[in-house]
PDB file of C-alpha atoms in Angstrom:
ATOM      1  CA  MET A 206      86.766   2.957 -73.508  1.00  0.00           C
ATOM      2  CA  GLY A 207      85.383   4.685 -76.596  1.00  0.00           C
ATOM      3  CA  GLU A 208      87.276   5.112 -79.836  1.00  0.00           C
ATOM      4  CA  THR A 209      87.297   8.915 -79.523  1.00  0.00           C
ATOM      5  CA  GLU A 210      89.057   8.881 -76.151  1.00  0.00           C
ATOM      6  CA  GLU A 211      92.652  10.046 -76.090  1.00  0.00           C
ATOM      7  CA  VAL A 212      94.861   9.315 -73.091  1.00  0.00           C
ATOM      8  CA  ARG A 213      98.395  10.629 -72.688  1.00  0.00           C
ATOM      9  CA  LEU A 214     100.728  10.480 -69.708  1.00  0.00           C
ATOM     10  CA  LEU A 215     103.661  12.854 -69.222  1.00  0.00           C
ATOM     11  CA  GLY A 216     106.331  11.434 -66.942  1.00  0.00           C
ATOM     12  CA  VAL A 217     109.974  10.778 -66.140  1.00  0.00           C
ATOM     13  CA  TRP A 218     111.127   7.144 -66.133  1.00  0.00           C
ATOM     14  CA  PHE A 219     112.703   7.351 -62.675  1.00  0.00           C
ATOM     15  CA  SER A 220     109.964   9.306 -60.882  1.00  0.00           C
ATOM     16  CA  PRO A 221     108.053   7.263 -58.288  1.00  0.00           C
ATOM     17  CA  TYR A 222     105.192   9.710 -58.768  1.00  0.00           C
ATOM     18  CA  ALA A 223     105.032   8.952 -62.501  1.00  0.00           C
ATOM     19  CA  ILE A 224     105.113   5.205 -61.781  1.00  0.00           C
ATOM     20  CA  ARG A 225     101.794   5.486 -59.909  1.00  0.00           C
ATOM     21  CA  PRO A 226      99.499   6.396 -62.834  1.00  0.00           C
ATOM     22  CA  LYS A 227     101.333   3.855 -65.023  1.00  0.00           C
ATOM     23  CA  ILE A 228     100.364   1.077 -62.582  1.00  0.00           C
ATOM     24  CA  ALA A 229      96.789   2.380 -62.306  1.00  0.00           C
ATOM     25  CA  LEU A 230      96.399   2.509 -66.100  1.00  0.00           C
ATOM     26  CA  ARG A 231      97.677  -1.082 -66.357  1.00  0.00           C
ATOM     27  CA  LEU A 232      95.298  -2.249 -63.627  1.00  0.00           C
ATOM     28  CA  LYS A 233      92.427  -0.755 -65.614  1.00  0.00           C
ATOM     29  CA  SER A 234      93.749  -2.003 -69.000  1.00  0.00           C
ATOM     30  CA  VAL A 235      93.725   1.521 -70.447  1.00  0.00           C
ATOM     31  CA  ASP A 236      95.718   2.160 -73.621  1.00  0.00           C
ATOM     32  CA  TYR A 237      97.686   5.402 -73.509  1.00  0.00           C
ATOM     33  CA  ASP A 238     100.529   7.303 -75.135  1.00  0.00           C
ATOM     34  CA  TYR A 239     103.514   7.942 -72.885  1.00  0.00           C
ATOM     35  CA  VAL A 240     105.586  11.126 -73.233  1.00  0.00           C
ATOM     36  CA  GLU A 241     108.993  11.085 -71.514  1.00  0.00           C
ATOM     37  CA  GLU A 242     110.040  14.471 -70.138  1.00  0.00           C
ATOM     38  CA  ASP A 243     113.659  15.571 -69.673  1.00  0.00           C
ATOM     39  CA  LEU A 244     114.418  15.609 -65.935  1.00  0.00           C
ATOM     40  CA  PHE A 245     117.433  17.915 -66.174  1.00  0.00           C
ATOM     41  CA  GLY A 246     116.765  19.748 -69.417  1.00  0.00           C
ATOM     42  CA  SER A 247     114.078  22.153 -70.549  1.00  0.00           C
ATOM     43  CA  LYS A 248     110.473  21.173 -69.958  1.00  0.00           C
ATOM     44  CA  SER A 249     108.220  20.565 -72.928  1.00  0.00           C
ATOM     45  CA  GLU A 250     105.656  23.121 -73.947  1.00  0.00           C
ATOM     46  CA  LEU A 251     102.968  20.492 -73.426  1.00  0.00           C
ATOM     47  CA  LEU A 252     104.027  20.059 -69.785  1.00  0.00           C
ATOM     48  CA  LEU A 253     104.207  23.818 -69.122  1.00  0.00           C
ATOM     49  CA  LYS A 254     100.803  24.315 -70.714  1.00  0.00           C
ATOM     50  CA  SER A 255      99.239  21.326 -68.932  1.00  0.00           C
ATOM     51  CA  ASN A 256     100.640  22.078 -65.477  1.00  0.00           C
ATOM     52  CA  PRO A 257     101.335  25.837 -65.363  1.00  0.00           C
ATOM     53  CA  VAL A 258     101.183  25.950 -61.538  1.00  0.00           C
ATOM     54  CA  HIS A 259     103.900  23.407 -60.682  1.00  0.00           C
ATOM     55  CA  ASN A 260     105.487  22.575 -64.078  1.00  0.00           C
ATOM     56  CA  LYS A 261     106.061  19.006 -62.978  1.00  0.00           C
ATOM     57  CA  VAL A 262     105.176  15.420 -63.846  1.00  0.00           C
ATOM     58  CA  PRO A 263     103.106  13.336 -63.832  1.00  0.00           C
ATOM     59  CA  VAL A 264     100.305  14.808 -65.896  1.00  0.00           C
ATOM     60  CA  LEU A 265      97.491  12.704 -67.322  1.00  0.00           C
ATOM     61  CA  ILE A 266      95.805  14.245 -70.359  1.00  0.00           C
ATOM     62  CA  HIS A 267      92.393  12.740 -71.027  1.00  0.00           C
ATOM     63  CA  ASN A 268      90.619  14.119 -74.107  1.00  0.00           C
ATOM     64  CA  ASN A 269      92.760  17.282 -73.902  1.00  0.00           C
ATOM     65  CA  LYS A 270      91.932  17.863 -70.228  1.00  0.00           C
ATOM     66  CA  PRO A 271      94.941  17.678 -67.854  1.00  0.00           C
ATOM     67  CA  ILE A 272      94.737  15.943 -64.469  1.00  0.00           C
ATOM     68  CA  LEU A 273      97.561  16.737 -62.013  1.00  0.00           C
ATOM     69  CA  GLU A 274      99.241  15.211 -58.925  1.00  0.00           C
ATOM     70  CA  SER A 275     100.013  11.488 -58.882  1.00  0.00           C
ATOM     71  CA  LEU A 276      97.469  10.183 -56.348  1.00  0.00           C
ATOM     72  CA  ASN A 277      94.803  12.539 -57.668  1.00  0.00           C
ATOM     73  CA  ILE A 278      95.458  11.003 -61.109  1.00  0.00           C
ATOM     74  CA  VAL A 279      95.191   7.473 -59.665  1.00  0.00           C
ATOM     75  CA  GLU A 280      91.786   8.337 -58.163  1.00  0.00           C
ATOM     76  CA  TYR A 281      90.676   9.859 -61.468  1.00  0.00           C
ATOM     77  CA  ILE A 282      91.701   6.696 -63.352  1.00  0.00           C
ATOM     78  CA  ASP A 283      89.843   4.532 -60.820  1.00  0.00           C
ATOM     79  CA  GLU A 284      86.637   6.575 -61.161  1.00  0.00           C
ATOM     80  CA  THR A 285      86.786   7.137 -64.925  1.00  0.00           C
ATOM     81  CA  TRP A 286      87.385   3.503 -65.853  1.00  0.00           C
ATOM     82  CA  ASN A 287      85.395   2.057 -62.939  1.00  0.00           C
ATOM     83  CA  ALA A 288      83.916  -0.715 -65.077  1.00  0.00           C
ATOM     84  CA  SER A 289      87.344  -2.023 -66.067  1.00  0.00           C
ATOM     85  CA  GLY A 290      89.656  -4.047 -63.807  1.00  0.00           C
ATOM     86  CA  PRO A 291      89.649  -4.126 -60.006  1.00  0.00           C
ATOM     87  CA  SER A 292      88.671  -1.101 -57.918  1.00  0.00           C
ATOM     88  CA  ILE A 293      91.826   0.748 -56.786  1.00  0.00           C
ATOM     89  CA  LEU A 294      90.309   2.646 -53.862  1.00  0.00           C
ATOM     90  CA  PRO A 295      88.497   0.520 -51.238  1.00  0.00           C
ATOM     91  CA  SER A 296      84.689   0.506 -51.471  1.00  0.00           C
ATOM     92  CA  HIS A 297      84.052   1.054 -47.743  1.00  0.00           C
ATOM     93  CA  PRO A 298      84.318   4.726 -46.619  1.00  0.00           C
ATOM     94  CA  HIS A 299      86.440   3.851 -43.547  1.00  0.00           C
ATOM     95  CA  ASP A 300      88.868   1.764 -45.628  1.00  0.00           C
ATOM     96  CA  ARG A 301      89.081   4.592 -48.171  1.00  0.00           C
ATOM     97  CA  ALA A 302      89.832   7.074 -45.399  1.00  0.00           C
ATOM     98  CA  GLN A 303      92.576   4.765 -44.054  1.00  0.00           C
ATOM     99  CA  ALA A 304      94.147   4.416 -47.509  1.00  0.00           C
ATOM    100  CA  ARG A 305      94.174   8.197 -47.967  1.00  0.00           C
ATOM    101  CA  PHE A 306      95.543   8.817 -44.459  1.00  0.00           C
ATOM    102  CA  TRP A 307      98.505   6.446 -44.845  1.00  0.00           C
ATOM    103  CA  SER A 308      99.195   7.652 -48.384  1.00  0.00           C
ATOM    104  CA  ALA A 309      99.407  11.220 -47.042  1.00  0.00           C
ATOM    105  CA  PHE A 310     101.764   9.955 -44.308  1.00  0.00           C
ATOM    106  CA  VAL A 311     104.044   8.438 -46.963  1.00  0.00           C
ATOM    107  CA  ASP A 312     104.074  11.527 -49.203  1.00  0.00           C
ATOM    108  CA  ASP A 313     104.041  14.293 -46.583  1.00  0.00           C
ATOM    109  CA  LYS A 314     106.194  12.827 -43.812  1.00  0.00           C
ATOM    110  CA  TRP A 315     108.015   9.587 -44.613  1.00  0.00           C
ATOM    111  CA  PHE A 316     109.469  10.204 -48.080  1.00  0.00           C
ATOM    112  CA  PRO A 317     110.482  13.853 -47.399  1.00  0.00           C
ATOM    113  CA  ALA A 318     112.494  12.542 -44.410  1.00  0.00           C
ATOM    114  CA  LEU A 319     114.252  10.000 -46.654  1.00  0.00           C
ATOM    115  CA  LYS A 320     114.949  12.648 -49.296  1.00  0.00           C
ATOM    116  CA  ALA A 321     116.370  15.106 -46.740  1.00  0.00           C
ATOM    117  CA  ALA A 322     118.581  12.410 -45.151  1.00  0.00           C
ATOM    118  CA  ALA A 323     119.880  11.413 -48.589  1.00  0.00           C
ATOM    119  CA  ILE A 324     121.144  14.859 -49.543  1.00  0.00           C
ATOM    120  CA  THR A 325     122.329  16.371 -46.239  1.00  0.00           C
ATOM    121  CA  LYS A 326     126.079  16.682 -45.676  1.00  0.00           C
ATOM    122  CA  SER A 327     125.668  16.629 -41.902  1.00  0.00           C
ATOM    123  CA  GLU A 328     126.223  13.152 -40.449  1.00  0.00           C
ATOM    124  CA  GLU A 329     124.145  14.100 -37.413  1.00  0.00           C
ATOM    125  CA  ALA A 330     121.211  15.236 -39.593  1.00  0.00           C
ATOM    126  CA  LYS A 331     121.558  12.099 -41.736  1.00  0.00           C
ATOM    127  CA  GLU A 332     121.474   9.815 -38.700  1.00  0.00           C
ATOM    128  CA  LYS A 333     118.466  11.620 -37.246  1.00  0.00           C
ATOM    129  CA  GLY A 334     116.688  11.532 -40.618  1.00  0.00           C
ATOM    130  CA  MET A 335     117.301   7.816 -41.149  1.00  0.00           C
ATOM    131  CA  LYS A 336     115.922   7.084 -37.669  1.00  0.00           C
ATOM    132  CA  GLU A 337     112.759   8.933 -38.661  1.00  0.00           C
ATOM    133  CA  VAL A 338     112.595   6.917 -41.907  1.00  0.00           C
ATOM    134  CA  GLU A 339     113.013   3.620 -40.025  1.00  0.00           C
ATOM    135  CA  GLY A 340     110.416   4.687 -37.456  1.00  0.00           C
ATOM    136  CA  GLY A 341     108.013   5.466 -40.286  1.00  0.00           C
ATOM    137  CA  LEU A 342     108.535   2.007 -41.774  1.00  0.00           C
ATOM    138  CA  LEU A 343     107.697   0.437 -38.394  1.00  0.00           C
ATOM    139  CA  GLN A 344     104.453   2.433 -38.353  1.00  0.00           C
ATOM    140  CA  LEU A 345     103.729   1.342 -41.935  1.00  0.00           C
ATOM    141  CA  GLU A 346     104.400  -2.287 -40.920  1.00  0.00           C
ATOM    142  CA  GLU A 347     101.693  -2.001 -38.247  1.00  0.00           C
ATOM    143  CA  ALA A 348      99.358  -0.297 -40.712  1.00  0.00           C
ATOM    144  CA  PHE A 349      99.912  -3.067 -43.273  1.00  0.00           C
ATOM    145  CA  VAL A 350      99.095  -5.834 -40.770  1.00  0.00           C
ATOM    146  CA  SER A 351      95.921  -3.986 -39.728  1.00  0.00           C
ATOM    147  CA  ILE A 352      94.718  -2.993 -43.220  1.00  0.00           C
ATOM    148  CA  SER A 353      95.673  -6.103 -45.226  1.00  0.00           C
ATOM    149  CA  LYS A 354      93.957  -8.532 -42.781  1.00  0.00           C
ATOM    150  CA  GLY A 355      96.283 -11.377 -43.789  1.00  0.00           C
ATOM    151  CA  ASN A 356      96.106 -10.673 -47.540  1.00  0.00           C
ATOM    152  CA  PRO A 357      99.227 -10.050 -49.682  1.00  0.00           C
ATOM    153  CA  PHE A 358      98.462  -6.365 -50.331  1.00  0.00           C
ATOM    154  CA  PHE A 359      97.165  -3.279 -48.557  1.00  0.00           C
ATOM    155  CA  GLY A 360      94.314  -3.527 -51.074  1.00  0.00           C
ATOM    156  CA  GLY A 361      93.587  -7.153 -50.148  1.00  0.00           C
ATOM    157  CA  GLU A 362      94.025  -9.828 -52.806  1.00  0.00           C
ATOM    158  CA  ALA A 363      94.889  -7.251 -55.468  1.00  0.00           C
ATOM    159  CA  ILE A 364      97.033  -4.109 -55.608  1.00  0.00           C
ATOM    160  CA  GLY A 365      95.156  -1.046 -54.372  1.00  0.00           C
ATOM    161  CA  PHE A 366      95.616   2.662 -53.671  1.00  0.00           C
ATOM    162  CA  MET A 367      98.054   2.376 -50.760  1.00  0.00           C
ATOM    163  CA  ASP A 368     100.063  -0.333 -52.559  1.00  0.00           C
ATOM    164  CA  ILE A 369     100.547   2.019 -55.506  1.00  0.00           C
ATOM    165  CA  CYS A 370     101.519   4.896 -53.220  1.00  0.00           C
ATOM    166  CA  LEU A 371     104.145   3.131 -51.087  1.00  0.00           C
ATOM    167  CA  GLY A 372     105.101   0.608 -53.771  1.00  0.00           C
ATOM    168  CA  SER A 373     106.301   3.383 -56.064  1.00  0.00           C
ATOM    169  CA  PHE A 374     109.227   3.907 -53.629  1.00  0.00           C
ATOM    170  CA  VAL A 375     110.273   0.249 -53.246  1.00  0.00           C
ATOM    171  CA  GLY A 376     112.707   0.446 -56.171  1.00  0.00           C
ATOM    172  CA  ILE A 377     114.439   3.431 -54.546  1.00  0.00           C
ATOM    173  CA  LEU A 378     114.757   1.577 -51.214  1.00  0.00           C
ATOM    174  CA  LYS A 379     116.282  -1.475 -52.889  1.00  0.00           C
ATOM    175  CA  ALA A 380     118.588   0.722 -54.995  1.00  0.00           C
ATOM    176  CA  ARG A 381     119.792   2.637 -51.913  1.00  0.00           C
ATOM    177  CA  GLU A 382     120.567  -0.679 -50.244  1.00  0.00           C
ATOM    178  CA  LYS A 383     122.816  -1.580 -53.181  1.00  0.00           C
ATOM    179  CA  LEU A 384     124.340   1.884 -53.425  1.00  0.00           C
ATOM    180  CA  LYS A 385     124.749   2.775 -49.753  1.00  0.00           C
ATOM    181  CA  GLY A 386     124.345  -0.483 -47.858  1.00  0.00           C
ATOM    182  CA  GLU A 387     121.214   0.959 -46.188  1.00  0.00           C
ATOM    183  CA  LYS A 388     119.011  -2.011 -45.379  1.00  0.00           C
ATOM    184  CA  LEU A 389     115.757  -0.184 -44.798  1.00  0.00           C
ATOM    185  CA  LEU A 390     113.713  -3.184 -45.907  1.00  0.00           C
ATOM    186  CA  ASP A 391     114.971  -5.310 -43.004  1.00  0.00           C
ATOM    187  CA  GLU A 392     113.197  -8.677 -42.560  1.00  0.00           C
ATOM    188  CA  SER A 393     114.116  -8.774 -38.858  1.00  0.00           C
ATOM    189  CA  LYS A 394     112.316  -5.450 -38.211  1.00  0.00           C
ATOM    190  CA  ILE A 395     109.502  -5.263 -40.771  1.00  0.00           C
ATOM    191  CA  PRO A 396     108.923  -8.846 -42.006  1.00  0.00           C
ATOM    192  CA  PHE A 397     105.398  -8.259 -43.328  1.00  0.00           C
ATOM    193  CA  LEU A 398     106.364  -5.143 -45.268  1.00  0.00           C
ATOM    194  CA  CYS A 399     109.401  -6.930 -46.756  1.00  0.00           C
ATOM    195  CA  LYS A 400     107.218  -9.786 -47.970  1.00  0.00           C
ATOM    196  CA  TRP A 401     104.708  -7.263 -49.330  1.00  0.00           C
ATOM    197  CA  ALA A 402     107.479  -5.368 -51.202  1.00  0.00           C
ATOM    198  CA  ASN A 403     108.597  -8.556 -52.977  1.00  0.00           C
ATOM    199  CA  GLU A 404     104.993  -9.498 -53.807  1.00  0.00           C
ATOM    200  CA  PHE A 405     104.442  -6.011 -55.190  1.00  0.00           C
ATOM    201  CA  LEU A 406     107.522  -6.023 -57.442  1.00  0.00           C
ATOM    202  CA  SER A 407     106.755  -9.494 -58.791  1.00  0.00           C
ATOM    203  CA  ASP A 408     103.112  -8.685 -59.606  1.00  0.00           C
ATOM    204  CA  ASP A 409     102.376  -8.752 -63.341  1.00  0.00           C
ATOM    205  CA  THR A 410     100.878  -5.261 -63.210  1.00  0.00           C
ATOM    206  CA  VAL A 411     104.076  -3.806 -61.763  1.00  0.00           C
ATOM    207  CA  LYS A 412     106.872  -5.872 -63.349  1.00  0.00           C
ATOM    208  CA  ASN A 413     107.370  -3.852 -66.528  1.00  0.00           C
ATOM    209  CA  VAL A 414     106.507  -0.493 -64.977  1.00  0.00           C
ATOM    210  CA  VAL A 415     108.990  -0.154 -62.098  1.00  0.00           C
ATOM    211  CA  PRO A 416     112.511   0.538 -63.464  1.00  0.00           C
ATOM    212  CA  GLU A 417     115.309  -2.033 -63.064  1.00  0.00           C
ATOM    213  CA  ILE A 418     117.086  -1.673 -59.711  1.00  0.00           C
ATOM    214  CA  ASP A 419     120.574  -1.423 -61.280  1.00  0.00           C
ATOM    215  CA  LYS A 420     119.408   1.405 -63.536  1.00  0.00           C
ATOM    216  CA  VAL A 421     118.023   3.218 -60.471  1.00  0.00           C
ATOM    217  CA  VAL A 422     121.317   2.663 -58.572  1.00  0.00           C
ATOM    218  CA  GLU A 423     123.267   4.337 -61.369  1.00  0.00           C
ATOM    219  CA  PHE A 424     120.792   7.214 -61.558  1.00  0.00           C
ATOM    220  CA  LEU A 425     120.713   7.766 -57.764  1.00  0.00           C
ATOM    221  CA  GLY A 426     124.493   8.091 -57.759  1.00  0.00           C
ATOM    222  CA  GLU A 427     124.272  10.792 -60.425  1.00  0.00           C
ATOM    223  CA  LEU A 428     121.372  12.517 -58.628  1.00  0.00           C
ATOM    224  CA  GLU A 429     123.261  12.617 -55.331  1.00  0.00           C
ATOM    225  CA  VAL A 430     126.279  14.289 -56.952  1.00  0.00           C
ATOM    226  CA  ARG A 431     123.997  16.927 -58.480  1.00  0.00           C
ATOM    227  CA  ALA A 432     122.121  17.500 -55.198  1.00  0.00           C
ATOM    228  CA  GLN A 433     125.274  17.867 -53.082  1.00  0.00           C
ATOM    229  CA  SER A 434     126.760  20.186 -55.680  1.00  0.00           C
ATOM    230  CA  ALA A 435     123.625  22.355 -55.473  1.00  0.00           C
ATOM    231  CA  VAL A 436     123.767  22.364 -51.637  1.00  0.00           C
ATOM    232  CA  SER A 437     127.435  23.426 -51.639  1.00  0.00           C
ATOM    233  CA  LYS A 438     126.626  26.373 -53.907  1.00  0.00           C
ATOM    234  CA  THR A 439     123.998  27.798 -51.532  1.00  0.00           C
TER     235      THR A 439
END
């Protein structure tokens, strides 16, 4: 990386989406300045200027050019610093397509179901939502066995694209287990995914990036109160 290059990341400490580029930047050994945004307060002018469409984090600013959307940023990091560190996206087109497919499944179907189940006041809707979440984890278990081919990660021997995508939510799953007694990472149902989750959290690239579980537990409690309060006002 040249001396003239400037890399900044706008994020929120808790956001799984902001965790993703942090892991990618560490994998590629890229030095960057981190700017913490206020989740509940007013958004910085830099954020509003950099992401005028969605006004949300994460935003990577590379030499004054903003790159938006977490997995899009991860791909950009992989391509821009391709000579540094391991490749994040698989080299084979089919493997790349698989990684993108399952990442879209996580972001478009699985996590929205978990989010909806977490904030609904209806017990029936919560139960239905959690069944969908558990079903999704069973599908991801099968995908992991198929894609990893006996290796510790979706990406093989090292953390890759799909590991970053799903791994960014592992802290939330473990925090919800502590907070709500929801054992979504259940060794009797998804043993391979449970082992993968522990491998992911203990990896040197991830250790200091993913927030402490107890801190997430406290924050989730606060977030739930805010969300239910907002629902009751509508």
